[in-house]
Amino acid sequence: VIKNAFQCFDEDNNVTISEERLRELLTTMGDRYTDEQVDELFRDAPIKNGRFDYMEFTRVLKHGTKEKDEEKAK
């Protein structure tokens, strides 16, 4: 389900989605996030060159960010 949804928004079929597009989706669709919530998500997210990679995106959804994992281990 997540992969299908991600593919719908992966406009250039390179298994990534732009930071701007994801922000737009998170603030306008479904359970809308505030800009502050999106900023917090992006602060901890594995964004490379302004893009989210599908595999990292699903890892964050399942397990949280690496920074949060490291904090829990302390």
Short mmCIF file of C-alpha atoms in Angstrom, two decimals:
data_model
loop_
_atom_site.label_atom_id
_atom_site.label_comp_id
_atom_site.label_asym_id
_atom_site.label_seq_id
_atom_site.Cartn_x
_atom_site.Cartn_y
_atom_site.Cartn_z
CA VAL A 1 0.00 0.00 0.00
CA ILE A 2 2.77 2.44 0.95
CA LYS A 3 4.74 1.62 -2.19
CA ASN A 4 1.70 2.18 -4.41
CA ALA A 5 0.97 5.51 -2.74
CA PHE A 6 4.61 6.55 -3.03
CA GLN A 7 4.67 5.63 -6.73
CA CYS A 8 1.63 7.83 -7.37
CA PHE A 9 3.64 10.84 -6.22
CA ASP A 10 6.99 9.80 -7.72
CA GLU A 11 6.43 11.91 -10.80
CA ASP A 12 9.69 11.05 -12.57
CA ASN A 13 9.77 7.35 -11.56
CA ASN A 14 13.18 7.54 -9.89
CA VAL A 15 12.01 6.02 -6.56
CA THR A 16 12.25 9.40 -4.83
CA ILE A 17 9.87 12.22 -4.04
CA SER A 18 10.83 15.86 -3.69
CA GLU A 19 10.79 17.56 -0.32
CA GLU A 20 8.44 20.24 -1.68
CA ARG A 21 5.98 17.68 -3.07
CA LEU A 22 5.94 15.69 0.15
CA ARG A 23 5.35 18.87 2.17
CA GLU A 24 2.44 19.72 -0.13
CA LEU A 25 0.94 16.25 0.29
CA LEU A 26 1.35 16.22 4.07
CA THR A 27 -0.26 19.63 4.52
CA THR A 28 -3.16 19.23 2.09
CA MET A 29 -4.28 15.58 2.04
CA GLY A 30 -5.86 13.28 4.60
CA ASP A 31 -4.84 13.96 8.19
CA ARG A 32 -3.24 17.29 7.45
CA TYR A 33 0.01 18.14 9.17
CA THR A 34 0.89 21.68 10.18
CA ASP A 35 3.97 23.33 8.71
CA GLU A 36 5.61 22.99 12.13
CA GLN A 37 4.96 19.23 12.19
CA VAL A 38 6.39 18.86 8.68
CA ASP A 39 9.44 20.92 9.68
CA GLU A 40 10.02 18.54 12.60
CA LEU A 41 9.66 15.49 10.36
CA PHE A 42 12.06 16.92 7.80
CA ARG A 43 14.59 17.91 10.46
CA ASP A 44 15.08 14.23 11.38
CA ALA A 45 14.38 12.73 7.95
CA PRO A 46 16.92 11.20 5.58
CA ILE A 47 16.65 13.82 2.83
CA LYS A 48 19.36 13.76 0.16
CA ASN A 49 19.58 16.56 -2.39
CA GLY A 50 16.05 17.69 -1.50
CA ARG A 51 14.55 14.24 -2.15
CA PHE A 52 13.20 11.37 -0.06
CA ASP A 53 14.29 7.89 -1.11
CA TYR A 54 11.51 5.28 -0.97
CA MET A 55 13.49 2.74 1.11
CA GLU A 56 14.56 5.34 3.68
CA PHE A 57 11.03 6.75 3.75
CA THR A 58 9.51 3.37 4.60
CA ARG A 59 12.24 2.70 7.18
CA VAL A 60 11.38 5.98 8.92
CA LEU A 61 7.67 5.12 8.86
CA LYS A 62 8.36 1.73 10.44
CA HIS A 63 11.21 2.51 12.82
CA GLY A 64 11.61 6.27 13.20
CA THR A 65 14.71 8.25 12.35
CA LYS A 66 18.24 7.16 13.13
CA GLU A 67 18.60 10.09 15.53
CA LYS A 68 15.55 8.96 17.51
CA ASP A 69 16.85 5.39 17.54
CA GLU A 70 20.16 6.61 18.95
CA GLU A 71 18.38 8.65 21.64
CA LYS A 72 16.36 5.59 22.70
CA ALA A 73 19.56 3.55 23.01
CA LYS A 74 21.03 6.00 25.56
#
